Amino acid sequence: MPSNDELLAQVQTLTSELDKRTRRHEKVEPYFETSGGQTPIPAAVSAAGLTNAYQQLMAMSEMPWGKVIVNSKLDRLEVTGIQSETKAVDDAVWGVWQDEAMDLESRLAHSSTLLDGRAHALVWPRDGRPRISLDDATQMVVQYEEGSRRRRVAALRRWKDGAQSYATLYRPEAIYKYVAPRIHSTVPRPIWERRDVPGESWPLDNPFGVVPVVELAVNRRLKPGSFAHARGEFEDVTGLIDRINLITFVSLVVAIWLGFPLRGVIGDKIMRDDDGNQIPPFESRPDSVVQFENPEAKLVELKAADRSNLSVYPELTELAASTATPRHYFPIEGAIANVSEPTIRAFEGAMHATVNGSHKPSLGEGWEEVLRLSGLMFEQPVELSPRASLQWADHESRSLGERADAALKLSQAGLPWQGVADLALNLGQDQISRYAAEQAGTAFGELLREAQTPIPVANGAVPAG
């Protein structure tokens, strides 16, 4: 059992890391969801002293480009089942997934992961059943063994309720709960104290011998340290998004102040009223006649500024390429017309390569560990094999005719119908189980009908038996 000083030191280490991740989240979150003119202000705008004008104009032109990038991949991350060597275990842990409404909840976790690079799942039993709760990168943090991204040493969840801060430290041997009821003026950080829960021991025993928190992460990198690296989908291109917003702002300025022809009179006297204010040389109306007293005066017109010089389309193409987002997900000059299906597939190729080759394996390992923990927490524990594989829906652009043709060829090759349904028809584990039950029911019905059909008797003979 670690000493109290060791525990508090670990809490401090984890909260410090959580503070760093919270600052990163606060930087990228406005690019994902803006409201009320809170579009991030580019440094060039601040340096030029145009902050107020920028906020006023961009409030009419808010476009959360980060959400477009995230949602393009989020729509392709749909979990459909788990598969290992033991079907009974698969059915048991998949039942937890369904009981916890993870078809919906997993989508929320994936959205948070694509935004911040990571989200977290806590698994703990309640009422004799494992329960799953989710947290984003600002509330939960996981610490690993040095250089590992799998062996968890500890995890910490921190939240606030009014003026008080709360923290729960998860370790393999126990769970420790703390509260910071006050902040001293001489100490800028919370002073954590033991938090006792009525009817609960302190610390709370962890009979499973493993940290019950799993990190769901994308865009991993091999970096040293006890906190694994992860990155959101657009965290490294916020400068490019700032450039797009800056060009949009300048284009709005041009549209408002230089978007119309400028007319002027040259060579005539500038008249003023008694207060010294300038009097226009004439007032132009549709039903008026313009008259100049000075025969040397000239009427000139300067053309309106050309906004096409401030197009953001090249920057949007660059943003699409750098984030593996299909180009047609962003506005395109002249819109899309007569684009063939192969072209659309080519646009989506980089995205599918990222989702299938990087995100699904990374997230799949996390969800498999979540289901593995769930199996340990049954009243009668079950063990999900380390070789289990998470099943994902296939959202690549294929017509029903193409899928049917692939299904026919796989079936003719001798693949079981369940495999055909998974590979070609994109059916999930629940759908396959339902069709299997219907097929079994049909076969059983055939047996009943055969048993109830009288056996024909030839030449008056009595049937045997």
C-alpha positions as semicolon CSV with decimal commas, in nm:
position;residue;x (nm);y (nm);z (nm)
1;M;0,000;0,000;0,000
2;P;0,155;0,336;-0,102
3;S;0,197;0,607;0,160
4;N;-0,025;0,912;0,174
5;D;0,260;1,133;0,049
6;E;0,314;0,905;-0,252
7;L;-0,056;0,913;-0,334
8;L;-0,078;1,292;-0,310
9;A;0,235;1,328;-0,523
10;Q;0,075;1,108;-0,790
11;V;-0,248;1,309;-0,772
12;Q;-0,044;1,626;-0,825
13;T;0,137;1,476;-1,123
14;L;-0,187;1,364;-1,285
15;T;-0,368;1,693;-1,224
16;S;-0,075;1,885;-1,375
17;E;-0,097;1,673;-1,689
18;L;-0,474;1,723;-1,692
19;D;-0,421;2,100;-1,678
20;K;-0,201;2,082;-1,989
21;R;-0,460;1,882;-2,179
22;T;-0,735;2,121;-2,072
23;R;-0,539;2,414;-2,218
24;R;-0,496;2,222;-2,544
25;H;-0,870;2,151;-2,551
26;E;-0,953;2,517;-2,492
27;K;-0,739;2,607;-2,792
28;V;-0,898;2,367;-3,043
29;E;-1,258;2,356;-2,918
30;P;-1,359;2,698;-3,066
31;Y;-1,258;2,568;-3,412
32;F;-1,498;2,279;-3,360
33;E;-1,801;2,464;-3,230
34;T;-1,834;2,842;-3,243
35;S;-2,120;3,052;-3,113
36;G;-2,194;3,420;-3,067
37;G;-1,896;3,553;-3,256
38;Q;-1,645;3,351;-3,056
39;T;-1,445;3,254;-3,365
40;P;-1,074;3,237;-3,271
41;I;-0,902;3,566;-3,352
42;P;-0,591;3,530;-3,573
43;A;-0,275;3,695;-3,441
44;A;-0,258;3,925;-3,745
45;V;-0,600;4,068;-3,659
46;S;-0,503;4,133;-3,298
47;A;-0,175;4,296;-3,402
48;A;-0,362;4,528;-3,639
49;G;-0,610;4,632;-3,369
50;L;-0,910;4,503;-3,565
51;T;-1,047;4,268;-3,300
52;N;-1,387;4,438;-3,266
53;A;-1,443;4,456;-3,641
54;Y;-1,338;4,094;-3,676
55;Q;-1,580;3,975;-3,409
56;Q;-1,869;4,172;-3,557
57;L;-1,818;4,057;-3,914
58;M;-1,724;3,695;-3,843
59;A;-2,036;3,655;-3,629
60;M;-2,219;3,657;-3,964
61;S;-1,978;3,409;-4,117
62;E;-1,912;3,149;-3,850
63;M;-1,797;2,823;-4,000
64;P;-1,656;2,559;-3,764
65;W;-1,416;2,394;-4,007
66;G;-1,297;2,162;-3,731
67;K;-1,641;2,005;-3,708
68;V;-1,639;1,930;-4,082
69;I;-1,304;1,752;-4,041
70;V;-1,414;1,556;-3,735
71;N;-1,757;1,455;-3,866
72;S;-1,616;1,329;-4,195
73;K;-1,438;1,052;-4,004
74;L;-1,689;1,019;-3,720
75;D;-1,953;0,898;-3,964
76;R;-1,722;0,608;-4,060
77;L;-1,661;0,484;-3,703
78;E;-1,953;0,255;-3,621
79;V;-1,891;-0,050;-3,400
80;T;-2,102;-0,353;-3,493
81;G;-1,971;-0,636;-3,275
82;I;-1,687;-0,830;-3,114
83;Q;-1,545;-1,160;-3,235
84;S;-1,316;-1,409;-3,062
85;E;-1,272;-1,785;-3,037
86;T;-1,561;-1,820;-2,789
87;K;-1,904;-1,710;-2,905
88;A;-2,060;-1,732;-2,557
89;V;-1,805;-1,481;-2,424
90;D;-1,863;-1,256;-2,724
91;D;-2,238;-1,258;-2,661
92;A;-2,188;-1,185;-2,291
93;V;-1,965;-0,881;-2,330
94;W;-2,160;-0,756;-2,630
95;G;-2,466;-0,764;-2,407
96;V;-2,293;-0,509;-2,183
97;W;-2,235;-0,291;-2,489
98;Q;-2,604;-0,299;-2,572
99;D;-2,720;-0,258;-2,209
100;E;-2,505;0,055;-2,174
101;A;-2,640;0,207;-2,499
102;M;-2,289;0,216;-2,641
103;D;-2,413;0,238;-3,000
104;L;-2,487;0,601;-2,914
105;E;-2,231;0,657;-2,637
106;S;-1,942;0,526;-2,846
107;R;-2,020;0,789;-3,109
108;L;-1,986;1,060;-2,844
109;A;-1,655;0,910;-2,734
110;H;-1,529;0,899;-3,093
111;S;-1,625;1,264;-3,146
112;S;-1,430;1,366;-2,836
113;T;-1,136;1,151;-2,943
114;L;-1,120;1,305;-3,290
115;L;-1,134;1,651;-3,133
116;D;-0,872;1,610;-2,857
117;G;-0,693;1,294;-2,962
118;R;-0,834;1,092;-2,672
119;A;-1,136;1,008;-2,459
120;H;-1,172;0,771;-2,162
121;A;-1,399;0,488;-2,052
122;L;-1,439;0,388;-1,686
123;V;-1,568;0,035;-1,622
124;W;-1,699;-0,050;-1,274
125;P;-1,968;-0,288;-1,145
126;R;-2,299;-0,167;-1,005
127;D;-2,597;-0,381;-0,907
128;G;-2,408;-0,691;-1,013
129;R;-2,345;-0,566;-1,367
130;P;-2,049;-0,385;-1,524
131;R;-2,123;-0,023;-1,608
132;I;-1,942;0,200;-1,857
133;S;-1,907;0,577;-1,820
134;L;-1,721;0,812;-2,054
135;D;-1,510;1,124;-1,999
136;D;-1,326;1,360;-2,231
137;A;-0,966;1,478;-2,215
138;T;-1,042;1,758;-1,968
139;Q;-1,176;1,534;-1,692
140;M;-0,978;1,207;-1,704
141;V;-0,612;1,119;-1,749
142;V;-0,432;0,782;-1,763
143;Q;-0,072;0,721;-1,657
144;Y;0,124;0,431;-1,809
145;E;0,442;0,252;-1,730
146;E;0,736;0,439;-1,877
147;G;0,742;0,384;-2,255
148;S;0,420;0,178;-2,262
149;R;0,079;0,259;-2,407
150;R;-0,095;-0,047;-2,265
151;R;0,017;-0,113;-1,906
152;R;-0,177;0,135;-1,696
153;V;-0,029;0,251;-1,364
154;A;-0,303;0,489;-1,254
155;A;-0,586;0,712;-1,372
156;L;-0,746;1,021;-1,227
157;R;-1,083;1,184;-1,274
158;R;-1,124;1,547;-1,167
159;W;-1,433;1,764;-1,164
160;K;-1,579;2,068;-0,989
161;D;-1,905;2,119;-0,802
162;G;-1,947;2,481;-0,711
163;A;-1,636;2,608;-0,535
164;Q;-1,509;2,260;-0,450
165;S;-1,287;2,039;-0,661
166;Y;-1,306;1,659;-0,648
167;A;-1,066;1,393;-0,764
168;T;-1,073;1,013;-0,775
169;L;-0,746;0,822;-0,814
170;Y;-0,773;0,476;-0,971
171;R;-0,493;0,230;-0,900
172;P;-0,466;-0,149;-0,940
173;E;-0,497;-0,212;-0,564
174;A;-0,761;0,046;-0,465
175;I;-0,954;0,362;-0,546
176;Y;-0,877;0,679;-0,353
177;K;-1,118;0,973;-0,333
178;Y;-1,014;1,332;-0,256
179;V;-1,165;1,677;-0,218
180;A;-1,009;2,024;-0,230
181;P;-1,248;2,238;-0,024
182;R;-1,031;2,548;-0,033
183;I;-0,743;2,718;-0,212
184;H;-0,488;2,897;0,006
185;S;-0,359;3,235;-0,108
186;T;-0,003;3,120;-0,055
187;V;-0,051;2,798;-0,253
188;P;-0,190;2,842;-0,607
189;R;-0,288;2,478;-0,638
190;P;-0,568;2,293;-0,456
191;I;-0,477;2,116;-0,134
192;W;-0,622;1,768;-0,163
193;E;-0,775;1,600;0,139
194;R;-0,923;1,257;0,192
195;R;-1,292;1,237;0,097
196;D;-1,505;0,989;0,290
197;V;-1,825;0,857;0,135
198;P;-2,092;0,729;0,379
199;G;-2,110;0,351;0,381
200;E;-1,789;0,316;0,180
201;S;-1,441;0,225;0,297
202;W;-1,138;0,445;0,226
203;P;-0,968;0,346;0,012
204;L;-1,219;0,146;-0,185
205;D;-1,080;-0,198;-0,261
206;N;-1,016;-0,285;-0,625
207;P;-1,059;-0,664;-0,646
208;F;-0,977;-0,676;-1,018
209;G;-0,610;-0,581;-0,983
210;V;-0,613;-0,349;-1,284
211;V;-0,678;0,021;-1,341
212;P;-1,046;0,025;-1,457
213;V;-1,001;0,320;-1,692
214;V;-0,919;0,280;-2,063
215;E;-0,787;0,552;-2,291
216;L;-0,940;0,565;-2,641
217;A;-0,690;0,748;-2,858
218;V;-0,599;0,828;-3,217
219;N;-0,292;0,967;-3,395
220;R;-0,048;0,802;-3,157
221;R;0,327;0,858;-3,171
222;L;0,623;0,678;-3,020
223;K;0,736;0,926;-2,758
224;P;0,902;0,866;-2,419
225;G;0,724;0,930;-2,093
226;S;0,443;0,789;-1,883
227;F;0,173;0,986;-2,065
228;A;0,106;0,860;-2,416
229;H;0,098;1,106;-2,704
230;A;-0,224;1,156;-2,897
231;R;-0,345;1,433;-3,126
232;G;-0,680;1,556;-3,254
233;E;-0,766;1,560;-3,622
234;F;-0,704;1,931;-3,682
235;E;-0,492;2,032;-3,383
236;D;-0,184;2,085;-3,599
237;V;-0,358;2,290;-3,871
238;T;-0,521;2,564;-3,662
239;G;-0,282;2,814;-3,824
240;L;-0,419;2,721;-4,166
241;I;-0,776;2,761;-4,037
242;D;-0,677;3,104;-3,902
243;R;-0,556;3,194;-4,250
244;I;-0,890;3,087;-4,400
245;N;-1,077;3,295;-4,143
246;L;-0,848;3,596;-4,203
247;I;-0,909;3,585;-4,580
248;T;-1,282;3,553;-4,513
249;F;-1,267;3,859;-4,286
250;V;-1,080;4,070;-4,541
251;S;-1,328;3,959;-4,809
252;L;-1,616;4,079;-4,590
253;V;-1,443;4,414;-4,542
254;V;-1,407;4,447;-4,917
255;A;-1,769;4,347;-4,973
256;I;-1,898;4,611;-4,732
257;W;-1,672;4,908;-4,805
258;L;-1,539;4,842;-5,153
259;G;-1,807;4,619;-5,299
260;F;-1,980;4,895;-5,495
261;P;-1,856;5,143;-5,756
262;L;-1,716;5,468;-5,613
263;R;-1,837;5,786;-5,787
264;G;-1,686;6,130;-5,750
265;V;-1,674;6,481;-5,900
266;I;-1,340;6,632;-6,001
267;G;-1,284;7,000;-6,071
268;D;-1,588;7,149;-5,898
269;K;-1,585;7,367;-5,587
270;I;-1,642;7,193;-5,256
271;M;-1,927;7,382;-5,088
272;R;-1,977;7,398;-4,711
273;D;-2,265;7,498;-4,486
274;D;-2,253;7,758;-4,207
275;D;-2,099;7,502;-3,972
276;G;-1,821;7,422;-4,214
277;N;-1,955;7,080;-4,309
278;Q;-1,915;6,970;-4,667
279;I;-2,224;6,986;-4,890
280;P;-2,249;6,721;-5,161
281;P;-2,229;6,872;-5,509
282;F;-2,549;6,697;-5,607
283;E;-2,791;6,434;-5,483
284;S;-2,834;6,143;-5,718
285;R;-3,179;5,983;-5,739
286;P;-3,347;5,770;-6,006
287;D;-3,584;6,059;-6,093
288;S;-3,327;6,339;-6,073
289;V;-3,117;6,524;-6,326
290;V;-2,756;6,587;-6,240
291;Q;-2,633;6,940;-6,312
292;F;-2,282;7,084;-6,275
293;E;-2,228;7,460;-6,262
294;N;-1,859;7,430;-6,344
295;P;-1,812;7,323;-6,710
296;E;-1,469;7,186;-6,622
297;A;-1,608;6,943;-6,362
298;K;-1,592;6,576;-6,444
299;L;-1,784;6,278;-6,307
300;V;-1,562;5,973;-6,252
301;E;-1,634;5,617;-6,139
302;L;-1,399;5,367;-5,980
303;K;-1,492;5,003;-6,023
304;A;-1,585;4,787;-5,726
305;A;-1,311;4,570;-5,581
306;D;-1,291;4,215;-5,715
307;R;-1,358;3,975;-5,425
308;S;-1,241;3,678;-5,631
309;N;-0,884;3,783;-5,548
310;L;-0,965;3,691;-5,187
311;S;-1,086;3,337;-5,255
312;V;-1,040;3,079;-4,978
313;Y;-1,076;2,781;-5,212
314;P;-0,700;2,714;-5,247
315;E;-0,667;2,715;-4,867
316;L;-0,965;2,479;-4,833
317;T;-0,797;2,241;-5,078
318;E;-0,482;2,255;-4,865
319;L;-0,688;2,194;-4,549
320;A;-0,858;1,894;-4,709
321;A;-0,524;1,742;-4,811
322;S;-0,355;1,799;-4,474
323;T;-0,642;1,646;-4,273
324;A;-0,738;1,361;-4,512
325;T;-1,086;1,512;-4,549
326;P;-1,264;1,462;-4,884
327;R;-1,244;1,783;-5,085
328;H;-1,616;1,781;-5,164
329;Y;-1,693;1,813;-4,791
330;F;-1,580;2,176;-4,816
331;P;-1,728;2,451;-5,037
332;I;-1,609;2,424;-5,395
333;E;-1,601;2,714;-5,642
334;G;-1,886;2,671;-5,886
335;A;-2,027;2,382;-5,675
336;I;-2,014;2,016;-5,779
337;A;-2,173;1,911;-6,106
338;N;-2,143;1,594;-6,311
339;V;-1,888;1,437;-6,077
340;S;-1,854;1,065;-6,144
341;E;-1,862;0,796;-5,878
342;P;-1,491;0,706;-5,929
343;T;-1,402;1,072;-5,868
344;I;-1,596;1,075;-5,541
345;R;-1,417;0,756;-5,436
346;A;-1,084;0,911;-5,520
347;F;-1,172;1,214;-5,305
348;E;-1,256;0,980;-5,015
349;G;-0,957;0,749;-5,055
350;A;-0,725;0,926;-4,809
351;M;-1,001;0,944;-4,548
352;H;-1,081;0,573;-4,570
353;A;-0,711;0,490;-4,553
354;T;-0,680;0,694;-4,232
355;V;-0,997;0,556;-4,074
356;N;-0,937;0,191;-4,166
357;G;-0,560;0,184;-4,134
358;S;-0,510;0,400;-3,826
359;H;-0,821;0,499;-3,631
360;K;-1,009;0,169;-3,625
361;P;-0,709;-0,036;-3,503
362;S;-0,625;0,222;-3,236
363;L;-0,980;0,269;-3,112
364;G;-1,052;-0,101;-3,150
365;E;-0,777;-0,193;-2,903
366;G;-0,930;0,046;-2,653
367;W;-1,285;-0,084;-2,689
368;E;-1,163;-0,442;-2,671
369;E;-0,999;-0,361;-2,336
370;V;-1,325;-0,199;-2,220
371;L;-1,518;-0,517;-2,303
372;R;-1,241;-0,728;-2,147
373;L;-1,279;-0,537;-1,821
374;S;-1,656;-0,577;-1,843
375;G;-1,617;-0,953;-1,863
376;L;-1,412;-0,955;-1,542
377;M;-1,688;-0,774;-1,354
378;F;-1,972;-1,022;-1,404
379;E;-2,086;-1,219;-1,100
380;Q;-1,958;-1,515;-1,298
381;P;-1,653;-1,361;-1,472
382;V;-1,581;-1,435;-1,837
383;E;-1,248;-1,376;-2,007
384;L;-1,240;-1,212;-2,348
385;S;-0,947;-1,347;-2,550
386;P;-0,654;-1,114;-2,625
387;R;-0,705;-1,220;-2,986
388;A;-1,057;-1,078;-2,997
389;S;-1,128;-0,836;-3,278
390;L;-1,373;-0,548;-3,279
391;Q;-1,609;-0,543;-3,576
392;W;-1,673;-0,219;-3,764
393;A;-1,932;-0,121;-4,022
394;D;-1,794;-0,067;-4,371
395;H;-1,892;0,281;-4,492
396;E;-1,694;0,292;-4,814
397;S;-1,893;0,400;-5,118
398;R;-2,021;0,080;-5,276
399;S;-2,355;0,030;-5,448
400;L;-2,596;-0,245;-5,344
401;G;-2,530;-0,415;-5,678
402;E;-2,156;-0,428;-5,608
403;R;-2,220;-0,573;-5,261
404;A;-2,461;-0,832;-5,400
405;D;-2,208;-0,936;-5,666
406;A;-1,934;-0,970;-5,403
407;A;-2,169;-1,171;-5,178
408;L;-2,250;-1,412;-5,461
409;K;-1,883;-1,469;-5,544
410;L;-1,786;-1,521;-5,178
411;S;-2,073;-1,765;-5,133
412;Q;-1,970;-1,959;-5,444
413;A;-1,617;-1,975;-5,305
414;G;-1,752;-2,168;-5,004
415;L;-1,746;-1,896;-4,740
416;P;-2,014;-1,948;-4,468
417;W;-2,312;-1,717;-4,502
418;Q;-2,217;-1,539;-4,178
419;G;-1,883;-1,446;-4,332
420;V;-2,054;-1,328;-4,650
421;A;-2,291;-1,113;-4,445
422;D;-2,000;-0,958;-4,257
423;L;-1,758;-0,900;-4,545
424;A;-1,988;-0,815;-4,835
425;L;-2,323;-0,706;-4,695
426;N;-2,185;-0,509;-4,400
427;L;-2,421;-0,668;-4,145
428;G;-2,344;-0,621;-3,777
429;Q;-2,324;-0,886;-3,505
430;D;-2,681;-0,820;-3,387
431;Q;-2,822;-0,851;-3,739
432;I;-2,630;-1,171;-3,809
433;S;-2,752;-1,321;-3,480
434;R;-3,111;-1,227;-3,564
435;Y;-3,092;-1,384;-3,909
436;A;-2,927;-1,693;-3,763
437;A;-3,213;-1,726;-3,512
438;E;-3,469;-1,686;-3,791
439;Q;-3,288;-1,946;-3,999
440;A;-3,280;-2,187;-3,704
441;G;-3,651;-2,126;-3,646
442;T;-3,725;-2,202;-4,010
443;A;-3,528;-2,527;-3,995
444;F;-3,706;-2,629;-3,674
445;G;-4,040;-2,558;-3,838
446;E;-3,949;-2,785;-4,129
447;L;-3,869;-3,066;-3,886
448;L;-4,206;-3,022;-3,711
449;R;-4,395;-3,033;-4,039
450;E;-4,211;-3,346;-4,142
451;A;-4,290;-3,511;-3,805
452;Q;-4,661;-3,427;-3,834
453;T;-4,695;-3,561;-4,191
454;P;-4,845;-3,917;-4,191
455;I;-4,620;-4,183;-4,338
456;P;-4,791;-4,348;-4,639
457;V;-4,868;-4,718;-4,590
458;A;-4,848;-4,953;-4,889
459;N;-5,073;-5,262;-4,933
460;G;-5,228;-5,245;-4,586
461;A;-4,898;-5,305;-4,409
462;V;-4,861;-5,175;-4,054
463;P;-4,571;-4,932;-4,009
464;A;-4,292;-5,057;-3,791
465;G;-4,287;-4,929;-3,431
